[in-house]
Coordinates of C-alpha atoms in Angstrom, one line a residue:
X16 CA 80.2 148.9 106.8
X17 CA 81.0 150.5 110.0
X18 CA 84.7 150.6 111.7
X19 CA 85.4 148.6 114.1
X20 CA 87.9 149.3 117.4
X21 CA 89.7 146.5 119.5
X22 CA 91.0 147.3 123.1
X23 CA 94.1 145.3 123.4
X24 CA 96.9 144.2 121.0
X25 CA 98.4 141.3 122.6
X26 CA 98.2 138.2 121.2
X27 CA 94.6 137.7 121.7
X28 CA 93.8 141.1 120.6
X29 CA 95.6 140.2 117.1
X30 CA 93.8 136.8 117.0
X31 CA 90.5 139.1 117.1
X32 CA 91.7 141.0 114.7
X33 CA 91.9 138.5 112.4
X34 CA 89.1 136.9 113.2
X35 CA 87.5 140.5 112.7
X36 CA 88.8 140.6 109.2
X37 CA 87.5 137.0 108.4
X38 CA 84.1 138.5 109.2
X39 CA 83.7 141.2 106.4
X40 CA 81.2 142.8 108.7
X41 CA 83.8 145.9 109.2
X42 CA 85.4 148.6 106.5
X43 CA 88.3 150.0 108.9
X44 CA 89.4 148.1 112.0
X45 CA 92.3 149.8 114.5
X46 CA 93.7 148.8 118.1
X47 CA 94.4 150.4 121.2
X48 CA 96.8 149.0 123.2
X49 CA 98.8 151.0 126.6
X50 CA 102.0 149.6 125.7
X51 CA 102.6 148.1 122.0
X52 CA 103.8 150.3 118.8
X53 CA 102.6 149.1 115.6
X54 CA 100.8 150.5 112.2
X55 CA 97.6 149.4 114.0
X56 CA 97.5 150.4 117.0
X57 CA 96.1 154.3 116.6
X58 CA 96.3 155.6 120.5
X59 CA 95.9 154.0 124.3
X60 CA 93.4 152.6 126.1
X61 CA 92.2 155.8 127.8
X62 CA 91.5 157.5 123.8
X63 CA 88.4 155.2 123.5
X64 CA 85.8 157.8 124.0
X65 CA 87.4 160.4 121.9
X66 CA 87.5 157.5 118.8
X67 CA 83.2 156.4 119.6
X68 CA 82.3 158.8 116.4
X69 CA 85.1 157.3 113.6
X70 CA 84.6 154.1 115.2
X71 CA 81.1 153.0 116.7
X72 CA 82.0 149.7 117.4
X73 CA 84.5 148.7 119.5
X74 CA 85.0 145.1 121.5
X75 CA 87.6 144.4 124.5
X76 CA 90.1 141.6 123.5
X77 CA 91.7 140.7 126.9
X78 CA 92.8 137.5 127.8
X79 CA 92.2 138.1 131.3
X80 CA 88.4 137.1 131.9
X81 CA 87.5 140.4 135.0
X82 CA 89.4 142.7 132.8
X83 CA 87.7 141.6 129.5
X84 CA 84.2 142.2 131.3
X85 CA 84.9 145.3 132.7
X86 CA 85.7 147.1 129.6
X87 CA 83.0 145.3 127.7
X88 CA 80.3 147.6 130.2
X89 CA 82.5 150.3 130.3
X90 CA 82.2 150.5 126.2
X91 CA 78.4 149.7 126.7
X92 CA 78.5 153.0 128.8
X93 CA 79.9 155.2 126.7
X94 CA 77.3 154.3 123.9
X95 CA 79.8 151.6 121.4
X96 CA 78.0 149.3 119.7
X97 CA 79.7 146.1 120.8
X98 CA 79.1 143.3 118.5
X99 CA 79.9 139.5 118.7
X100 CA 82.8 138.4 116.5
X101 CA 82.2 135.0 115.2
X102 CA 85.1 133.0 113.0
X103 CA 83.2 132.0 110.1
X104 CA 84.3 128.3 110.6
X105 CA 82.6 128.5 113.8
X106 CA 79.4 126.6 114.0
X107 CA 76.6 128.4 116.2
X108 CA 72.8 127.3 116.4
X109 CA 70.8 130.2 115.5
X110 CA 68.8 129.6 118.6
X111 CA 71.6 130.3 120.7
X112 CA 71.8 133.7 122.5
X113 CA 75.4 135.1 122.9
X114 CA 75.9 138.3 124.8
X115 CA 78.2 141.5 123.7
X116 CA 81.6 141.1 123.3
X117 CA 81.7 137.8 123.5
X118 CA 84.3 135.7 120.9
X119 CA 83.6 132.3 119.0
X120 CA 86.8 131.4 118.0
X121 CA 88.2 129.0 114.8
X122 CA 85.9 125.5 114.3
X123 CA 84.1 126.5 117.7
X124 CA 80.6 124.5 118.3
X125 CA 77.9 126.3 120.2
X126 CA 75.0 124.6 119.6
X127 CA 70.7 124.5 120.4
X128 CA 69.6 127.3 122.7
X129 CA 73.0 128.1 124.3
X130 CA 73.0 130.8 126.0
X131 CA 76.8 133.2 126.1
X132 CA 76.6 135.9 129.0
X133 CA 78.9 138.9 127.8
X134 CA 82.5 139.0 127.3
X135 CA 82.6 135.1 127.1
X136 CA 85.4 133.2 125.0
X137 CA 84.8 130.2 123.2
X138 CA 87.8 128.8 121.8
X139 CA 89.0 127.5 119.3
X140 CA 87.5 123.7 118.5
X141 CA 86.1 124.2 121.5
X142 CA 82.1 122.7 122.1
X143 CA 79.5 124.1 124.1
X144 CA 76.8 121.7 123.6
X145 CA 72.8 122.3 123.9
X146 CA 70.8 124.4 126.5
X147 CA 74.2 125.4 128.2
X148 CA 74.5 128.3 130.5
X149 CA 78.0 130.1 129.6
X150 CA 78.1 133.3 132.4
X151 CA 80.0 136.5 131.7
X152 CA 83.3 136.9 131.0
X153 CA 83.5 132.8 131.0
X154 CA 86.5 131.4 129.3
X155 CA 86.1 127.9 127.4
X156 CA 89.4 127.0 126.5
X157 CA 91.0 125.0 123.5
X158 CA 89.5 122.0 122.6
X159 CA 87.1 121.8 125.8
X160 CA 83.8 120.2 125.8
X161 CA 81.2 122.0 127.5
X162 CA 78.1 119.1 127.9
X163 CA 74.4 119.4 127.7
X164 CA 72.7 121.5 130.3
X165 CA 76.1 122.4 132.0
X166 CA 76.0 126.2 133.5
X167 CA 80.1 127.6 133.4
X168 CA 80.0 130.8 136.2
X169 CA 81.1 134.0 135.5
X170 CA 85.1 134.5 135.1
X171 CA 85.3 131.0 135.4
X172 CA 87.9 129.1 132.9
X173 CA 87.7 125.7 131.3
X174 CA 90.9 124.3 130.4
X175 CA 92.0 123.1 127.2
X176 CA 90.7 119.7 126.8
X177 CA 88.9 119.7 129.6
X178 CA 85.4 118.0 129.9
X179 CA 82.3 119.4 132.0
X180 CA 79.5 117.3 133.0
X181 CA 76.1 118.9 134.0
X182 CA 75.7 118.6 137.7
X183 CA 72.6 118.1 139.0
X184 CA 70.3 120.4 140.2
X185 CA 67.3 119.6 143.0
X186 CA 64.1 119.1 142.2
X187 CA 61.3 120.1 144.5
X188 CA 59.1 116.6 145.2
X189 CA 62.3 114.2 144.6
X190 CA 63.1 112.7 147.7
X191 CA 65.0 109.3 146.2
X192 CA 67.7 109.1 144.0
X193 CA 65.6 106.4 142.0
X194 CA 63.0 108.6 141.1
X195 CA 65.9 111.4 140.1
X196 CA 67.4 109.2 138.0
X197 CA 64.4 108.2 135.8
X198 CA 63.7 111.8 135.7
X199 CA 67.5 112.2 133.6
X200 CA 66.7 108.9 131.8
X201 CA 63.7 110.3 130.3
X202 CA 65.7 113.5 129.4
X203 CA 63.7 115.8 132.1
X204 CA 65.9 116.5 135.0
X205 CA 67.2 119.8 133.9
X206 CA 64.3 121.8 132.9
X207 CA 61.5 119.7 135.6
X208 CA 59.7 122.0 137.9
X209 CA 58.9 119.7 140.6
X210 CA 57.3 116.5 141.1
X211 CA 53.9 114.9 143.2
X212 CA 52.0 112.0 143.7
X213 CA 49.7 111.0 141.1
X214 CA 46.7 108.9 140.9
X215 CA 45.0 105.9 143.2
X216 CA 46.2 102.6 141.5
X217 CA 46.8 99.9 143.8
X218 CA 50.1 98.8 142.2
X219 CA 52.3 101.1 140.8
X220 CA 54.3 104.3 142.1
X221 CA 52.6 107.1 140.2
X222 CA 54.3 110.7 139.7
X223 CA 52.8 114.3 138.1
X224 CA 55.9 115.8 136.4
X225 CA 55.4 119.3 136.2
X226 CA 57.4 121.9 133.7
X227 CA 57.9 125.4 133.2
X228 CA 55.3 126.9 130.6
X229 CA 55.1 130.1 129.1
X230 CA 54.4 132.8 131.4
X231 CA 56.5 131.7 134.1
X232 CA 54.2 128.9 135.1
X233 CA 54.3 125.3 135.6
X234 CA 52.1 122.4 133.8
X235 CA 51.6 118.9 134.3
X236 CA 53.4 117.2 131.2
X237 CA 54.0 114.1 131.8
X238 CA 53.0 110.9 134.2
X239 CA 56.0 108.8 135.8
X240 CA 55.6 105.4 137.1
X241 CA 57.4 102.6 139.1
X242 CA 56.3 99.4 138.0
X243 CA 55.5 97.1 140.6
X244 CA 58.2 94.3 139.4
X245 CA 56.7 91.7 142.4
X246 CA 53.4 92.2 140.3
X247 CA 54.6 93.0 136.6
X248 CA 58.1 90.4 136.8
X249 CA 59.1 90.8 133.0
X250 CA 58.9 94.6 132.3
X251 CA 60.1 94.4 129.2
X252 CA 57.3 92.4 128.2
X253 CA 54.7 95.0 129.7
X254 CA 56.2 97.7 127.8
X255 CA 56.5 95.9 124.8
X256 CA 52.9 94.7 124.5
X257 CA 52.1 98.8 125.6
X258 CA 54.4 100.1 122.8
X259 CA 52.8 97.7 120.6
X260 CA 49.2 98.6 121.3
X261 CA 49.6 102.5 121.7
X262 CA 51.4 102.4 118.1
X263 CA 48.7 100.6 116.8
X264 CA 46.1 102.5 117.8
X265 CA 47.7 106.3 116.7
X266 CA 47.3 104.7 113.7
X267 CA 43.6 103.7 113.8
X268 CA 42.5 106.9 115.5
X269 CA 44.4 108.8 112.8
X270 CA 42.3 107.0 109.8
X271 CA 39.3 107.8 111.5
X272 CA 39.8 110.8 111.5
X273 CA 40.4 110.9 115.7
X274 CA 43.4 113.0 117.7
X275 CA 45.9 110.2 118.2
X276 CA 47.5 112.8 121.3
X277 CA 44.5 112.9 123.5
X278 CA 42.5 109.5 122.2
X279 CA 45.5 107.0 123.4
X280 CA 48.3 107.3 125.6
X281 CA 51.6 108.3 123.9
X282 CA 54.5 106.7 125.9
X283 CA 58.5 107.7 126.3
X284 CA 61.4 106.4 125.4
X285 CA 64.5 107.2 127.5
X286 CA 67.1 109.3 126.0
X287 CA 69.0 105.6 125.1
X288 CA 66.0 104.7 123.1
X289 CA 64.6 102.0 125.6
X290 CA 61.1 101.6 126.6
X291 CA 61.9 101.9 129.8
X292 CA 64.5 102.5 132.5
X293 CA 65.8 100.6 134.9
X294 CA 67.1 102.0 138.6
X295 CA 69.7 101.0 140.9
X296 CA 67.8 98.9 142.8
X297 CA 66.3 97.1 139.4
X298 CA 63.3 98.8 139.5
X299 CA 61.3 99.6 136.2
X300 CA 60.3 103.4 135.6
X301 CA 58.4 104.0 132.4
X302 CA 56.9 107.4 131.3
X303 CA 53.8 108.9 129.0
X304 CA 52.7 112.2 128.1
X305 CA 49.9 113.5 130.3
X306 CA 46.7 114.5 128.2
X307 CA 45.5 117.9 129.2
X308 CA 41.8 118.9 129.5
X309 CA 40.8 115.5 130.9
X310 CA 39.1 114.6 133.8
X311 CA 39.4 110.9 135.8
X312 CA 36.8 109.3 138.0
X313 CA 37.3 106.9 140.9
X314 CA 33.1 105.4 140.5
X315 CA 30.2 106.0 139.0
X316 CA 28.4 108.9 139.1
X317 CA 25.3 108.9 136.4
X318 CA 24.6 106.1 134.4
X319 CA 25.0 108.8 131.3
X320 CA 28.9 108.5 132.3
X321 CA 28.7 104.8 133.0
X322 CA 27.2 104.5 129.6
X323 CA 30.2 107.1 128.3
X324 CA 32.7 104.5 129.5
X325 CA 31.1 101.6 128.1
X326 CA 31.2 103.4 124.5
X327 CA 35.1 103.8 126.0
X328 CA 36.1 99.9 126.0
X329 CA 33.7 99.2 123.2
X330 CA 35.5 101.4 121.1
X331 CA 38.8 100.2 122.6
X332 CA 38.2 96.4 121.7
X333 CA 37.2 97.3 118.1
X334 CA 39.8 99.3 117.7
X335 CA 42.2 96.4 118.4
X336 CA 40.0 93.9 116.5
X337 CA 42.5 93.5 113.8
X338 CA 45.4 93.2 116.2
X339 CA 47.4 89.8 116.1
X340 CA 46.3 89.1 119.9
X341 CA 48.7 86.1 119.4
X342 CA 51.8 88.5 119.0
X343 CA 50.9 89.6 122.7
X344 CA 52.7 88.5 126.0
X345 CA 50.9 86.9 128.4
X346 CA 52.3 89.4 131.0
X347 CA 50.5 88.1 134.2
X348 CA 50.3 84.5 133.4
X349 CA 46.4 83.2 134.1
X350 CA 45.0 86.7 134.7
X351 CA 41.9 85.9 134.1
X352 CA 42.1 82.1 134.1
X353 CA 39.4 81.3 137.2
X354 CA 39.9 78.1 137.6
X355 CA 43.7 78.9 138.2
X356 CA 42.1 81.6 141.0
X357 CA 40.2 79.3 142.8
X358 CA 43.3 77.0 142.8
X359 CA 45.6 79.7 144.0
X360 CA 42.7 80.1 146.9
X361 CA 42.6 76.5 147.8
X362 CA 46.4 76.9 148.6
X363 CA 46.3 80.0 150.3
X364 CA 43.6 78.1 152.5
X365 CA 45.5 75.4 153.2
X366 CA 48.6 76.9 153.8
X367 CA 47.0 79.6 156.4
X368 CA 50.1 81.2 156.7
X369 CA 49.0 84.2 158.7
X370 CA 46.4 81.9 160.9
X371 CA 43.4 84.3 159.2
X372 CA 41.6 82.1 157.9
X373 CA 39.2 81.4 161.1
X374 CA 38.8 85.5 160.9
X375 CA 36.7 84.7 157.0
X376 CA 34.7 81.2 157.1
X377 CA 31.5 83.0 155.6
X378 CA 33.8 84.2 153.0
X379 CA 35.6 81.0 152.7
X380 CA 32.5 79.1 152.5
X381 CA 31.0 81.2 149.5
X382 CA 34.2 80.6 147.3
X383 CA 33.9 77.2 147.8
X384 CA 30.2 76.8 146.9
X385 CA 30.7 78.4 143.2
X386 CA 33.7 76.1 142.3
X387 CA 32.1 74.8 139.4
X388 CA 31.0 78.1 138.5
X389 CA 35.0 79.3 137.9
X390 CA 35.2 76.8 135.0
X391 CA 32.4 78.2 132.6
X392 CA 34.1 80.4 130.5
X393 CA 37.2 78.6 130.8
X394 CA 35.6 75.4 129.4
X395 CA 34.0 77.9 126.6
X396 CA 37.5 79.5 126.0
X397 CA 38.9 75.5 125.4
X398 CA 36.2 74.3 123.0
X399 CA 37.0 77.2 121.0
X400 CA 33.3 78.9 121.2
X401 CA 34.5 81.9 122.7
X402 CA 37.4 83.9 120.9
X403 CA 40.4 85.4 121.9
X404 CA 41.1 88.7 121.9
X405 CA 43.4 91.9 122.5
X406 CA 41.3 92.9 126.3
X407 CA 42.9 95.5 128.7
X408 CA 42.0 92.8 131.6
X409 CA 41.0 96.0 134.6
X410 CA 38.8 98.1 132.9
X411 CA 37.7 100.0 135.9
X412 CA 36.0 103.5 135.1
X413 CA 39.0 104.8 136.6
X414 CA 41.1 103.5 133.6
X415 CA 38.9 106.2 131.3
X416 CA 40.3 109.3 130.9
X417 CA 37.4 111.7 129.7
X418 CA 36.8 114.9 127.9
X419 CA 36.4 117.8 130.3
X420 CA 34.4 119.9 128.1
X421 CA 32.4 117.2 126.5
X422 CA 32.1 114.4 129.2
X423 CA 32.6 112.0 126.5
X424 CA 35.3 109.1 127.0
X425 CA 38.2 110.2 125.3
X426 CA 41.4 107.6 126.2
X427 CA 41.7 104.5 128.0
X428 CA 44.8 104.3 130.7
X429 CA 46.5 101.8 132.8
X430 CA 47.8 99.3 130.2
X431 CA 50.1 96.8 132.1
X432 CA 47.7 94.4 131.5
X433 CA 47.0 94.7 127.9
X434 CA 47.3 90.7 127.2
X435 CA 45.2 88.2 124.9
X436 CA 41.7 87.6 127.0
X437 CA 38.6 87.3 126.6
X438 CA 36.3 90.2 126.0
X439 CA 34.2 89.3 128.4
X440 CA 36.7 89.6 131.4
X441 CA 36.9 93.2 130.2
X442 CA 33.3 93.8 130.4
X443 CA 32.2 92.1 133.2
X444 CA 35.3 94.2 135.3
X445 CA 33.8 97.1 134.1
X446 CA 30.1 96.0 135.6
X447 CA 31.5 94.5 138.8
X448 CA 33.3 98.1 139.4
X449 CA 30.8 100.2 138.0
X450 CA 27.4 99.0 138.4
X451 CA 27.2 100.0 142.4
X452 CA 26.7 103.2 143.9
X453 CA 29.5 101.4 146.6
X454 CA 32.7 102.2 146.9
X455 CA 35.2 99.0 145.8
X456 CA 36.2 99.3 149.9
X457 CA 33.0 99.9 151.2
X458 CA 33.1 98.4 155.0
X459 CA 29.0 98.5 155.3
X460 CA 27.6 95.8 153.1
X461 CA 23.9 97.1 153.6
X462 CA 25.5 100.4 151.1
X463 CA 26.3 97.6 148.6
X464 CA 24.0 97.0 146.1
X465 CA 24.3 95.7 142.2
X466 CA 22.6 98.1 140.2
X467 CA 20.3 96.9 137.3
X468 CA 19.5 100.3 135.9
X469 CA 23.6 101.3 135.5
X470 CA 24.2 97.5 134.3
X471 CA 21.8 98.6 131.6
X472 CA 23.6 102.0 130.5
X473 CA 26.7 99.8 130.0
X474 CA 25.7 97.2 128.3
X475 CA 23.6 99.4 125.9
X476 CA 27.0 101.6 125.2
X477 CA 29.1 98.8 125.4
X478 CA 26.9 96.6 122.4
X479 CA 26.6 99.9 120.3
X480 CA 30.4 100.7 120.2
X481 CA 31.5 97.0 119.7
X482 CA 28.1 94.8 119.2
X483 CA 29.8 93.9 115.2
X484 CA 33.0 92.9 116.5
X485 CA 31.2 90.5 119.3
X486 CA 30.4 86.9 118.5
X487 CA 26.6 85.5 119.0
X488 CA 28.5 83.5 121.8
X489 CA 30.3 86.7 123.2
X490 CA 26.6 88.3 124.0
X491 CA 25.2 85.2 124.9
X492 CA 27.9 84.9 128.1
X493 CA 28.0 88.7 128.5
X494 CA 26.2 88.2 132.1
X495 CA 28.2 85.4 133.4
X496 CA 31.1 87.3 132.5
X497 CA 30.2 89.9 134.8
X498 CA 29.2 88.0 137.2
X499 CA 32.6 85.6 136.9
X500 CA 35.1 88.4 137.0
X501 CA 33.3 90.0 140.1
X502 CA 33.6 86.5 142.0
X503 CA 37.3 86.1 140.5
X504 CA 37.9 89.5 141.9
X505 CA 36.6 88.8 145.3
X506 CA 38.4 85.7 145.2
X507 CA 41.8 87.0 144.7
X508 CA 41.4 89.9 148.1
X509 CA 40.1 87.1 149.8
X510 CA 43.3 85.0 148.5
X511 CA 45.9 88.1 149.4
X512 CA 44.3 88.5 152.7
X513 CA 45.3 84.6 153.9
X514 CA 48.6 85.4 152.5
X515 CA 49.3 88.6 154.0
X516 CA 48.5 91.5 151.4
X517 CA 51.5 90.7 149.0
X518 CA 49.8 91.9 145.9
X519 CA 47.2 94.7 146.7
X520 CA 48.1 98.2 148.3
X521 CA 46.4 98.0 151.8
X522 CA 45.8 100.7 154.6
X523 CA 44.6 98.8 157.2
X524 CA 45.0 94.9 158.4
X525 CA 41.5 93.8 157.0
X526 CA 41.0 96.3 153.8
X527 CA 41.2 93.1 151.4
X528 CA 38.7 91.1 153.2
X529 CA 36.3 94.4 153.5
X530 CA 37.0 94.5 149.4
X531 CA 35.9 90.9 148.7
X532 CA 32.8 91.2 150.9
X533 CA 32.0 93.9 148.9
X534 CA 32.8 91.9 145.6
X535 CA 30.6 88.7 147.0
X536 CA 27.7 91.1 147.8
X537 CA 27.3 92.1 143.9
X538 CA 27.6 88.2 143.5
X539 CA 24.7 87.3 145.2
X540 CA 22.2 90.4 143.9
X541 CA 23.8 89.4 140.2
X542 CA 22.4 85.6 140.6
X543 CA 18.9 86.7 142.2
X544 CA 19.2 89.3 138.6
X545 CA 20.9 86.7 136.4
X546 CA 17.2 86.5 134.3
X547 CA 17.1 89.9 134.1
X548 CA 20.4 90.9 133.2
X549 CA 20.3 88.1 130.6
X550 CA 16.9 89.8 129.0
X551 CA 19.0 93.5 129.2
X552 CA 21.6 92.2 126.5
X553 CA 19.1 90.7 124.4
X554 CA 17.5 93.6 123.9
X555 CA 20.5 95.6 122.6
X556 CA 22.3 93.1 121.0

């Protein structure tokens, strides 16, 4: 064992040398020391080079924090080896990095990828807890607590007892204090790279949370969202139906033999264990891991990837066949219930409260000509011929994530309104978004066309992934759902538009009348093809 040489002999020097002793790392260990005369002190300060060769190692035990630094480099200079002395009742995470000279004194704590600087002191009982930043020559004093994430400067000391909090640091892309705090709810704030806008949903406050990667680069790794509480008013509910679902289906992916990581979302809890977090204005913020290699489309592009996404919510609903739909909240009371639509309309009519209803009598008048039609699968759903079921209730192709490399669906998204439904609400959303070369807010209606060959590629993926699962009724009524949920849709701009645009994300004063004109088009070309479309699902069902 080599000898060991301590600079000092006050009482911190003899502290280190026992401490030293406790070690058993060292045969001999002597002092220097300028003024004190004792058996082991063997010369001054100034003899240190002349002692390297009968004693390589050699540490600087000065209770001033500048002084204790300074003779730590001057040691490294002249070529000492200058080790770490560690009290063996010390506790110390072997991920943690501590720098020369430094001291961990009697029943110390530095834990999970700490990080000492040189000529630090730690001591004794005192804590420096996880990804801590202690800088050279630092001195954490008796007893002292040293939190998570906390960076101590050089020289600096922390007195005895003494607590430090983390302060925080600024994240490039914050610019509320809401959206900093979910970020340290979720446990991010300290390592996050920076922050963007994320995604084109019409409801909720969507955020890319970048972090650093190896190579000194950034990656997306998670996706943060404000909930839209004037939409989503219990979000405890939301997330608890979510958790529910997600959970269930790791589980089923994992049997068959899927990737429950990329084939459904994985969602956060916050560092408290909640499923969400709630800011100082009483806002919800939940969070999920982003899934990498994955590609999202706002409409359709071929029907091979219309016909990709129907294999998507096929798959989806027979996934969550054997889930207790029941168990379920009803999140958005009457989602889906048309009836309660076209009743919500009739008010909003009446009412008029922003005089616009004399801008949309065509509009007006074709809601009001299809009344009875809003009660078909509603009086189906009551006599029990048509089943209810765990549905996702928007299942826009924009709510598919898929497979870069493979173009395949690979996870449904967008789960706040994972309720019991029917599954032909989640169908028919799918046709009325997806079976149009149109965009949703397409202002010229002579663009807007329902497309028979892409309402074919769906429903032929859609029956193959979950055909077993559907009921002889389900595929009977496939077509009016479709044709239903595109009215209901149109029905509820038309419905936010007389009251103002409460409910929809808007850029203009009339963008939720342009989006139910659009939605009433596909209505009328779906009843001129209603014989058609109904011969398309009996020939793959």
């Amino acid at each position: 064992m080599p000898n060991l040489l301590i600079l000092g002999a006050g009482g911190f020097g003899h502290m280190i040398y026992e401490n030293a002793q406790a070690t058993r790392q060292f045969d001999r260990i002597a002092m220097l020391d300028d003024a004190a005369k004792e058996p082991a002190v063997i010369g001054k300060l100034v003899d240190y080079k002349a002692l390297r060769r009968e004693y390589p190692c050699a540490v600087a035990a000065f209770g001033n924090n500048k002084m204790r630094v300074h003779w730590v480099e001057k040691l490294l200079e002249a070529d000492f080896v200058v080790p770490t002395i560690i009290h063996p009742s010390a506790v110390v995470s072997p991920s943690a990095v501590i720098g020369a000279g430094s001291f961990v004194m009697q029943r110390a704590v530095v834990n999970t990828h700490t990080v000492l600087g040189k000529g630090c002191l730690v001591n004794c009982g005192a804590i420096v807890d996880h990804d801590a930043v202690v800088e050279d020559g630092a001195h954490i004093g008796l007893g002292s607590v040293v939190k998570a994430n906390c960076r101590i400067g050089a020289w600096r000391k922390v007195e005895a007892g003494e607590v430090i909090f983390a302060a925080r640091r600024r994240i490039d892309g914050v610019g509320t204090r809401e959206l900093e705090d979910a970020l340290y709810a979720f446990g991010f704030g300290n390592q996050c790279s920076y922050v963007r806008p994320f995604g084109a949903g019409h409801i909720n406050e969507t955020y890319a949370v970048y972090m650093p990667a190896e190579g000194g680069k950034d990656e997306l790794r998670y996706v943060m969202q404000r909930v839209n509480k004037h939409v989503f008013k219990n979000p405890g509910e939301v997330m608890a139906n979510i958790f529910g679902v997600t959970e269930y289906l790791r589980g089923i992916i994992r049997e068959n033999g899927g990737d429950p990581d990329r084939e459904t979302l994985s969602y956060i809890k916050t560092k408290s264990g909640e499923n969400y977090f709630e800011d100082t204005q009483g806002q919800p913020w939940r969070c999920y891991n982003f899934i990498p290699d994955s590609v999202c489309y706002q409409s359709v592009e071929t029907p091979e990837q219309f016909y990709q996404s129907a294999r998507s919510f096929g798959r989806f609903l027979k996934q969550l066949d054997g889930y207790p739909a029941d168990t379920l909240y009803e999140t958005i009371p009457k989602f889906h219930d048309t009836e309660d639509r076209l009743a919500n309309f009739e008010r909003a009519l009446e009412r008029d409260v922003k005089n616009r209803a004399r801008t949309c009598k065509k509009e007006i008048d074709f809601v009001l000509a299809r009344r009875a039609d809003c009660s078909v699968l509603m009086e189906q759903l009551r006599s029990g011929s048509l089943p209810l079921r765990v549905t996702h209730n928007d299942t826009k192709l924009n709510n598919i994530l898929f497979d870069a490399a493979t173009g395949k669906g690979l996870c449904i998204i967008d789960l706040d309104t994972i309720m019991p439904g029917l599954a032909l609400n989640d169908y028919g959303d799918s046709i009325r978004f997806g079976a149009t070369r149109a965009a949703e807010d397409e202002p010229d209606l002579a663009k807007v066309h329902f497309d028979l060959e892409l309402f074919e590629a769906y429903t032929c993926g859609y029956l193959e992934a979950a055909g077993d699962v559907l009921t002889p009724a389900e595929k009977e009524y496939l077509p009016w759902g479709a044709k239903l949920i595109t009215l209901e849709c149109g029905i509820r701009f038309l419905t936010d538009y007389l009251q103002g645009d409460d409910y929809f994300k808007t850029q203009y004063s009339t963008h939720n009348l342009v989006r139910c004109r659009t939605q009433f088009k596909l209505v009328e070309e779906m009843e001129q093809a209603f014989g058609r479309m109904q011969a398309i699902v009996k020939k793959y069902s």
